[in-house]
Amino acid sequence: MARKDRMSGNEAVSYAIRQINPDVMPAFPITPSTEIPQMVSTYIANGEMDTEFIPVESEHSSMSAAIGAEAAGARSLTATSSAGLALMWEELLLAASNRMPVALALVNRTLSGPININCDHSDGMGARDTGWIQIYAENNQEAYDNFIQAYPIAEHENVHLPIMICQDGFITSHAVENIELLEDDEVKEFVGEYRPEEYLLNPGKPIAVGPYSVTNYVMEAKKNQEIALENAKDVILDVAKRFEKVSGRSYGLFEEYKTEDADYIMLLIGSAAGTAKQAADDLRAQGKKVGVIKLRVFRPFPAKELAEALKNCKMVAIMDRCESYNGNGGPLGSEVTAGLFRYKVMIEAVNYIYGLGGRDFTVQNVYDIFDEMEDAVVNGTEIEQFQYIGLRE
């Protein structure tokens, strides 16, 4: 039976970790994710869970230790943000290529420089091609729910890949919201025990983890990773169906909000979706046919599914909370437009950059973007691509 409470996003994820009670958690503190290892270590000290907590000297070491624990057959996780994730860079690729279903609580924070501790998605998006599954949350409830679903996805026999559960730094990680929690026994039953088929500490069945791979085998290993990531789509949806049965809350690869008859759609990730939904409600009340798509799963990227969802609108605004520095927009803009082209959905699309370093993104900003799209479609006005929303002149 669900229990109502009030928690920050960091508290919610820490509570989920306590309920799951994984085997090993190495961690190193970095704002704004520091509270997660702090809270988990407090649970351990109070005897509320028996996870082995390992304080390490850096984020590189925390991911190294998580990989080592996972290779030994233990369910492992860590948490980090921003430059911490960047310091893990080498180990992120090793976790994925060694097919270790490590879970990472990523509290999104801008990646230096200039030095800033507030939210954008430059850390997670910077790691988008490391082979990890990436799932993003709009609010604290989703951060909690996503983490409970993480291990059943990552550990599935058709996947066996590491997973990042992402939430927006300070906006959700430190803000307190109403939340519904599952009972401990419900979470335990849902997540289940980890029983890896192959692991280092399996007597009588020796294996090697991370050996040198000669040229004849590297491409095959990479292809198997890609197949596993593609398999993750169906597993994510299957796990979400199981989760709905115990929680009553429904999840998919993305959420469509008032898009059935929408002429203009805003596509974005994370907490800003709430702002966009409020604006869509206001504009719908004025008779405007607008809608919002909130992308939940960024890796594997649901290109075909998004193309299908967007095919009947007149224009889409693709919102990036980071800069790719490629001269051609943000990572979400690049992925979505490539998907639209590949699946022959020839609608108008404009890519905006917003919220860098925690810059406010307001309901008025959303109004203005929808107005700009309508003006472009109705009057043929050209929209400047890759505008920075809220940029001071």
Short mmCIF file of C-alpha atoms in Angstrom, two decimals:
data_model
loop_
_atom_site.label_atom_id
_atom_site.label_comp_id
_atom_site.label_asym_id
_atom_site.label_seq_id
_atom_site.Cartn_x
_atom_site.Cartn_y
_atom_site.Cartn_z
CA MET A 1 0.00 0.00 0.00
CA ALA A 2 1.36 3.42 -0.98
CA ARG A 3 2.48 5.75 1.81
CA LYS A 4 2.33 9.52 1.34
CA ASP A 5 5.29 11.63 2.40
CA ARG A 6 7.22 14.80 1.57
CA MET A 7 10.78 14.46 0.31
CA SER A 8 13.44 16.14 -1.76
CA GLY A 9 14.64 14.32 -4.86
CA ASN A 10 17.86 13.31 -3.12
CA GLU A 11 15.89 11.98 -0.15
CA ALA A 12 13.58 10.07 -2.49
CA VAL A 13 16.45 8.37 -4.33
CA SER A 14 18.21 7.59 -1.04
CA TYR A 15 14.99 6.07 0.30
CA ALA A 16 14.69 3.91 -2.82
CA ILE A 17 18.30 2.77 -2.33
CA ARG A 18 17.51 1.83 1.29
CA GLN A 19 14.52 -0.19 0.14
CA ILE A 20 16.52 -1.98 -2.56
CA ASN A 21 19.43 -2.57 -0.16
CA PRO A 22 22.16 -3.16 -2.80
CA ASP A 23 25.38 -4.93 -1.86
CA VAL A 24 28.02 -2.24 -2.38
CA MET A 25 28.03 1.56 -2.68
CA PRO A 26 31.36 3.32 -3.28
CA ALA A 27 30.93 7.10 -3.39
CA PHE A 28 32.71 10.45 -3.32
CA PRO A 29 30.80 13.67 -2.49
CA ILE A 30 30.07 16.39 -5.04
CA THR A 31 27.33 19.04 -5.08
CA PRO A 32 24.37 18.58 -5.58
CA SER A 33 24.46 14.77 -5.22
CA THR A 34 26.37 14.73 -1.90
CA GLU A 35 23.23 14.13 0.14
CA ILE A 36 22.64 10.73 -1.48
CA PRO A 37 25.76 8.95 -0.14
CA GLN A 38 25.39 10.95 3.08
CA MET A 39 21.84 9.69 3.62
CA VAL A 40 22.63 6.12 2.55
CA SER A 41 25.61 5.96 4.91
CA THR A 42 23.31 7.19 7.70
CA TYR A 43 20.82 4.42 6.94
CA ILE A 44 23.71 1.93 7.12
CA ALA A 45 25.03 3.38 10.40
CA ASN A 46 21.53 3.16 11.90
CA GLY A 47 21.23 -0.50 10.93
CA GLU A 48 18.41 0.13 8.44
CA MET A 49 20.31 -1.54 5.59
CA ASP A 50 23.45 -3.65 5.26
CA THR A 51 25.00 -2.28 2.10
CA GLU A 52 28.81 -2.10 2.20
CA PHE A 53 29.62 1.62 1.93
CA ILE A 54 33.10 2.43 0.58
CA PRO A 55 34.43 6.00 0.97
CA VAL A 56 36.92 6.56 -1.85
CA GLU A 57 39.33 9.30 -2.88
CA SER A 58 37.67 10.34 -6.15
CA GLU A 59 34.78 9.71 -8.49
CA HIS A 60 37.08 7.76 -10.79
CA SER A 61 37.74 5.44 -7.86
CA SER A 62 34.05 5.17 -6.97
CA MET A 63 33.16 3.90 -10.44
CA SER A 64 36.22 1.63 -10.46
CA ALA A 65 35.12 0.11 -7.16
CA ALA A 66 31.52 -0.24 -8.38
CA ILE A 67 32.74 -2.11 -11.46
CA GLY A 68 34.96 -4.34 -9.35
CA ALA A 69 32.12 -5.15 -6.97
CA GLU A 70 29.74 -5.83 -9.85
CA ALA A 71 32.30 -8.09 -11.53
CA ALA A 72 32.59 -10.04 -8.28
CA GLY A 73 28.84 -10.68 -8.35
CA ALA A 74 27.57 -7.87 -6.10
CA ARG A 75 24.76 -5.45 -6.93
CA SER A 76 26.48 -2.06 -6.87
CA LEU A 77 25.77 1.63 -7.36
CA THR A 78 27.15 5.11 -6.87
CA ALA A 79 26.04 8.72 -7.18
CA THR A 80 27.62 11.82 -8.67
CA SER A 81 27.19 15.09 -10.55
CA SER A 82 28.98 17.30 -13.08
CA ALA A 83 32.78 17.11 -12.90
CA GLY A 84 32.42 13.91 -10.87
CA LEU A 85 30.84 12.20 -13.86
CA ALA A 86 33.54 13.65 -16.10
CA LEU A 87 36.23 12.18 -13.85
CA MET A 88 34.53 8.79 -14.27
CA TRP A 89 34.72 9.05 -18.07
CA GLU A 90 37.19 6.18 -18.64
CA GLU A 91 35.35 3.93 -16.19
CA LEU A 92 31.92 4.65 -17.70
CA LEU A 93 33.02 3.06 -20.96
CA LEU A 94 34.55 0.11 -19.11
CA ALA A 95 31.35 -0.50 -17.15
CA ALA A 96 29.35 -0.62 -20.38
CA SER A 97 31.82 -2.67 -22.43
CA ASN A 98 32.22 -5.18 -19.58
CA ARG A 99 28.40 -5.39 -19.41
CA MET A 100 28.18 -4.45 -15.75
CA PRO A 101 24.64 -3.45 -14.66
CA VAL A 102 25.84 -0.76 -12.25
CA ALA A 103 23.29 1.89 -11.25
CA LEU A 104 24.30 5.55 -11.05
CA ALA A 105 22.20 8.27 -9.45
CA LEU A 106 23.16 11.31 -11.53
CA VAL A 107 22.07 14.69 -10.18
CA ASN A 108 22.48 16.88 -13.24
CA ARG A 109 24.70 19.93 -12.84
CA THR A 110 26.48 22.08 -15.38
CA LEU A 111 29.93 20.90 -16.33
CA SER A 112 32.68 23.49 -15.94
CA GLY A 113 33.55 25.98 -17.08
CA PRO A 114 32.90 28.60 -16.08
CA ILE A 115 32.51 27.04 -12.63
CA ASN A 116 28.85 26.77 -11.70
CA ILE A 117 26.96 24.38 -9.41
CA ASN A 118 23.46 24.78 -10.85
CA CYS A 119 21.43 22.65 -13.21
CA ASP A 120 21.85 21.89 -16.83
CA HIS A 121 22.31 18.62 -18.70
CA SER A 122 25.90 18.99 -19.89
CA ASP A 123 27.15 16.21 -17.59
CA GLY A 124 24.64 13.54 -18.63
CA MET A 125 24.68 14.56 -22.28
CA GLY A 126 28.47 14.55 -22.25
CA ALA A 127 28.27 10.85 -21.34
CA ARG A 128 25.53 10.03 -23.82
CA ASP A 129 27.74 7.86 -26.03
CA THR A 130 29.43 5.81 -23.31
CA GLY A 131 27.00 2.90 -23.68
CA TRP A 132 24.88 3.58 -20.59
CA ILE A 133 21.10 3.56 -20.41
CA GLN A 134 19.92 7.06 -19.44
CA ILE A 135 16.54 7.81 -17.86
CA TYR A 136 15.56 11.35 -16.81
CA ALA A 137 12.99 12.51 -14.24
CA GLU A 138 10.68 15.52 -14.25
CA ASN A 139 10.06 15.55 -10.50
CA ASN A 140 10.88 13.84 -7.21
CA GLN A 141 8.25 11.13 -7.67
CA GLU A 142 9.76 10.14 -10.99
CA ALA A 143 13.28 10.13 -9.55
CA TYR A 144 12.11 7.66 -6.89
CA ASP A 145 10.12 5.53 -9.33
CA ASN A 146 12.88 5.47 -11.94
CA PHE A 147 15.47 4.28 -9.44
CA ILE A 148 13.26 1.41 -8.30
CA GLN A 149 12.95 0.35 -11.94
CA ALA A 150 16.69 0.70 -12.61
CA TYR A 151 18.00 -2.73 -11.59
CA PRO A 152 15.23 -4.79 -13.23
CA ILE A 153 16.09 -2.99 -16.47
CA ALA A 154 19.89 -3.09 -16.21
CA GLU A 155 20.14 -6.66 -14.92
CA HIS A 156 17.75 -8.19 -17.44
CA GLU A 157 19.37 -11.08 -19.34
CA ASN A 158 18.78 -9.32 -22.68
CA VAL A 159 20.37 -6.08 -21.49
CA HIS A 160 23.10 -6.36 -18.82
CA LEU A 161 24.20 -2.75 -19.18
CA PRO A 162 24.82 0.06 -16.67
CA ILE A 163 22.08 2.63 -16.08
CA MET A 164 21.99 6.32 -15.13
CA ILE A 165 18.94 7.60 -13.28
CA CYS A 166 19.05 11.37 -13.79
CA GLN A 167 17.33 14.28 -12.05
CA ASP A 168 17.83 18.05 -12.19
CA GLY A 169 20.25 19.44 -9.62
CA PHE A 170 18.66 21.62 -6.91
CA ILE A 171 15.43 21.98 -8.92
CA THR A 172 14.37 18.47 -7.87
CA SER A 173 17.29 17.21 -5.81
CA HIS A 174 16.81 19.77 -3.02
CA ALA A 175 13.21 20.91 -3.48
CA VAL A 176 10.67 19.11 -1.28
CA GLU A 177 7.52 17.73 -2.91
CA ASN A 178 4.66 15.43 -1.98
CA ILE A 179 5.51 11.86 -2.91
CA GLU A 180 4.01 8.38 -2.71
CA LEU A 181 6.34 5.66 -1.45
CA LEU A 182 5.95 1.93 -1.90
CA GLU A 183 6.25 -0.38 1.08
CA ASP A 184 9.65 -1.99 1.62
CA ASP A 185 8.42 -5.50 0.87
CA GLU A 186 6.81 -4.33 -2.39
CA VAL A 187 10.12 -2.85 -3.55
CA LYS A 188 12.08 -5.94 -2.51
CA GLU A 189 9.72 -8.20 -4.42
CA PHE A 190 9.67 -5.93 -7.47
CA VAL A 191 13.45 -5.56 -7.73
CA GLY A 192 14.25 -9.14 -6.72
CA GLU A 193 17.61 -10.67 -5.87
CA TYR A 194 20.60 -10.26 -8.16
CA ARG A 195 21.73 -13.62 -9.50
CA PRO A 196 24.34 -13.02 -12.21
CA GLU A 197 25.14 -15.93 -14.49
CA GLU A 198 28.86 -15.10 -14.64
CA TYR A 199 30.95 -13.46 -11.91
CA LEU A 200 34.49 -13.53 -10.59
CA LEU A 201 33.79 -15.10 -7.21
CA ASN A 202 31.98 -18.10 -8.64
CA PRO A 203 34.01 -21.16 -7.46
CA GLY A 204 34.82 -23.70 -10.13
CA LYS A 205 33.83 -21.43 -13.02
CA PRO A 206 36.71 -19.00 -13.62
CA ILE A 207 36.18 -16.05 -15.99
CA ALA A 208 38.14 -13.01 -17.10
CA VAL A 209 36.64 -9.53 -16.90
CA GLY A 210 37.97 -6.76 -19.12
CA PRO A 211 40.76 -8.66 -20.88
CA TYR A 212 42.67 -7.16 -23.79
CA SER A 213 40.63 -7.64 -26.94
CA VAL A 214 42.47 -8.22 -30.18
CA THR A 215 41.22 -6.70 -33.42
CA ASN A 216 39.27 -9.80 -34.41
CA TYR A 217 36.84 -9.36 -31.48
CA VAL A 218 36.36 -5.63 -30.77
CA MET A 219 33.70 -4.91 -33.39
CA GLU A 220 31.67 -7.93 -32.35
CA ALA A 221 31.78 -6.79 -28.72
CA LYS A 222 30.66 -3.29 -29.72
CA LYS A 223 27.83 -4.70 -31.82
CA ASN A 224 26.65 -6.83 -28.91
CA GLN A 225 26.56 -3.70 -26.75
CA GLU A 226 24.45 -1.95 -29.36
CA ILE A 227 22.06 -4.91 -29.57
CA ALA A 228 21.71 -4.92 -25.78
CA LEU A 229 20.95 -1.19 -25.74
CA GLU A 230 18.28 -1.68 -28.39
CA ASN A 231 16.87 -4.58 -26.37
CA ALA A 232 16.60 -2.21 -23.43
CA LYS A 233 13.66 -0.40 -25.10
CA ASP A 234 11.32 -3.35 -24.74
CA VAL A 235 12.66 -4.18 -21.29
CA ILE A 236 12.10 -0.59 -20.10
CA LEU A 237 8.48 -0.79 -21.27
CA ASP A 238 7.94 -4.24 -19.75
CA VAL A 239 9.38 -3.14 -16.40
CA ALA A 240 7.18 -0.03 -16.51
CA LYS A 241 4.08 -2.20 -16.97
CA ARG A 242 5.05 -4.29 -13.96
CA PHE A 243 5.72 -1.13 -11.97
CA GLU A 244 2.30 0.29 -12.85
CA LYS A 245 0.67 -2.77 -11.31
CA VAL A 246 2.31 -2.15 -7.92
CA SER A 247 2.28 1.66 -7.94
CA GLY A 248 -0.57 2.78 -10.20
CA ARG A 249 1.87 5.10 -12.00
CA SER A 250 2.46 4.70 -15.73
CA TYR A 251 5.74 5.25 -17.59
CA GLY A 252 6.99 4.89 -21.14
CA LEU A 253 9.91 6.04 -23.26
CA PHE A 254 8.37 9.51 -23.20
CA GLU A 255 5.19 11.23 -22.05
CA GLU A 256 2.78 12.92 -24.46
CA TYR A 257 0.80 15.81 -22.97
CA LYS A 258 -2.11 17.17 -24.98
CA THR A 259 -0.48 16.20 -28.28
CA GLU A 260 -3.38 14.30 -29.90
CA ASP A 261 -4.49 17.23 -32.08
CA ALA A 262 -1.56 19.58 -31.44
CA ASP A 263 -0.28 21.77 -34.27
CA TYR A 264 2.72 22.86 -32.21
CA ILE A 265 4.68 20.64 -29.82
CA MET A 266 7.51 21.38 -27.42
CA LEU A 267 9.91 18.47 -26.80
CA LEU A 268 12.16 18.62 -23.75
CA ILE A 269 13.75 16.69 -20.88
CA GLY A 270 13.53 16.96 -17.10
CA SER A 271 11.97 19.41 -14.68
CA ALA A 272 11.25 22.09 -17.30
CA ALA A 273 8.49 19.82 -18.61
CA GLY A 274 6.32 21.00 -15.72
CA THR A 275 6.73 24.60 -16.86
CA ALA A 276 5.89 23.64 -20.44
CA LYS A 277 2.79 21.73 -19.34
CA GLN A 278 1.49 24.72 -17.37
CA ALA A 279 1.97 26.94 -20.42
CA ALA A 280 0.23 24.38 -22.63
CA ASP A 281 -2.75 24.35 -20.26
CA ASP A 282 -2.96 28.15 -20.40
CA LEU A 283 -2.71 28.27 -24.18
CA ARG A 284 -5.24 25.46 -24.61
CA ALA A 285 -7.68 27.56 -22.58
CA GLN A 286 -7.18 30.25 -25.25
CA GLY A 287 -7.96 27.77 -28.02
CA LYS A 288 -4.36 27.17 -29.09
CA LYS A 289 -3.55 23.64 -30.25
CA VAL A 290 -0.31 23.08 -28.42
CA GLY A 291 1.22 20.10 -26.64
CA VAL A 292 4.32 18.85 -24.86
CA ILE A 293 6.44 15.72 -25.17
CA LYS A 294 8.65 14.98 -22.18
CA LEU A 295 11.45 12.61 -23.11
CA ARG A 296 12.12 10.15 -20.30
CA VAL A 297 14.53 7.73 -21.96
CA PHE A 298 17.42 9.36 -23.80
CA ARG A 299 19.45 6.17 -24.20
CA PRO A 300 18.42 4.07 -25.99
CA PHE A 301 17.09 6.94 -28.08
CA PRO A 302 13.48 6.35 -29.24
CA ALA A 303 13.87 7.92 -32.68
CA LYS A 304 11.18 5.90 -34.44
CA GLU A 305 8.69 6.33 -31.62
CA LEU A 306 9.24 10.10 -31.47
CA ALA A 307 8.89 10.43 -35.23
CA GLU A 308 5.55 8.65 -34.99
CA ALA A 309 4.41 10.92 -32.15
CA LEU A 310 5.39 14.08 -34.04
CA LYS A 311 4.27 13.21 -37.55
CA ASN A 312 0.92 15.03 -37.44
CA CYS A 313 2.04 18.34 -35.94
CA LYS A 314 3.04 21.36 -37.99
CA MET A 315 6.17 22.29 -36.02
CA VAL A 316 8.22 21.07 -33.09
CA ALA A 317 10.43 23.08 -30.73
CA ILE A 318 13.30 20.88 -29.53
CA MET A 319 14.68 22.16 -26.25
CA ASP A 320 18.28 21.46 -25.19
CA ARG A 321 19.55 22.19 -21.69
CA CYS A 322 23.17 22.01 -22.83
CA GLU A 323 25.36 23.15 -25.69
CA SER A 324 27.05 20.67 -28.03
CA TYR A 325 29.56 23.16 -29.45
CA ASN A 326 29.11 21.60 -32.86
CA GLY A 327 27.75 24.72 -34.57
CA ASN A 328 24.55 22.87 -35.33
CA GLY A 329 22.53 22.91 -32.11
CA GLY A 330 22.21 20.72 -29.04
CA PRO A 331 22.35 16.93 -28.66
CA LEU A 332 18.58 16.49 -28.43
CA GLY A 333 18.11 18.70 -31.49
CA SER A 334 20.57 16.62 -33.47
CA GLU A 335 19.05 13.30 -32.40
CA VAL A 336 15.43 14.30 -33.04
CA THR A 337 15.99 15.88 -36.45
CA ALA A 338 18.05 12.88 -37.57
CA GLY A 339 15.22 10.60 -36.46
CA LEU A 340 12.58 12.68 -38.25
CA PHE A 341 14.61 12.57 -41.47
CA ARG A 342 15.32 8.85 -41.21
CA TYR A 343 11.65 8.00 -40.76
CA LYS A 344 10.56 10.50 -43.44
CA VAL A 345 8.58 12.80 -41.15
CA MET A 346 9.06 16.16 -42.86
CA ILE A 347 7.74 18.68 -40.34
CA GLU A 348 9.28 22.01 -39.39
CA ALA A 349 11.64 21.86 -36.42
CA VAL A 350 13.47 24.53 -34.45
CA ASN A 351 16.15 23.89 -31.82
CA TYR A 352 16.44 26.14 -28.75
CA ILE A 353 19.05 26.24 -25.97
CA TYR A 354 17.75 27.07 -22.48
CA GLY A 355 18.49 26.87 -18.79
CA LEU A 356 22.30 26.71 -18.95
CA GLY A 357 23.93 27.02 -15.53
CA GLY A 358 20.51 27.16 -13.88
CA ARG A 359 19.15 30.08 -15.93
CA ASP A 360 15.40 30.43 -15.29
CA PHE A 361 13.00 28.96 -17.84
CA THR A 362 9.58 30.49 -17.36
CA VAL A 363 6.01 29.97 -18.49
CA GLN A 364 6.37 33.22 -20.44
CA ASN A 365 9.35 31.76 -22.30
CA VAL A 366 7.14 28.86 -23.36
CA TYR A 367 4.35 31.21 -24.48
CA ASP A 368 6.87 33.12 -26.61
CA ILE A 369 8.23 29.95 -28.23
CA PHE A 370 4.75 28.69 -29.14
CA ASP A 371 3.89 32.15 -30.53
CA GLU A 372 7.08 32.12 -32.58
CA MET A 373 6.25 28.69 -34.02
CA GLU A 374 2.73 29.75 -34.93
CA ASP A 375 4.01 32.91 -36.62
CA ALA A 376 6.49 30.85 -38.64
CA VAL A 377 3.84 28.41 -39.85
CA VAL A 378 1.01 30.91 -40.47
CA ASN A 379 3.01 33.86 -41.79
CA GLY A 380 6.17 32.21 -43.06
CA THR A 381 8.39 34.14 -40.65
CA GLU A 382 11.83 32.59 -40.41
CA ILE A 383 12.90 31.48 -36.94
CA GLU A 384 16.51 31.77 -35.87
CA GLN A 385 17.81 28.30 -35.02
CA PHE A 386 19.73 27.61 -31.81
CA GLN A 387 18.49 30.67 -29.94
CA TYR A 388 19.58 30.95 -26.30
CA ILE A 389 16.38 31.50 -24.31
CA GLY A 390 16.69 34.19 -21.62
CA LEU A 391 20.11 35.35 -22.83
CA ARG A 392 21.03 38.85 -21.65
CA GLU A 393 21.87 41.21 -24.49
#
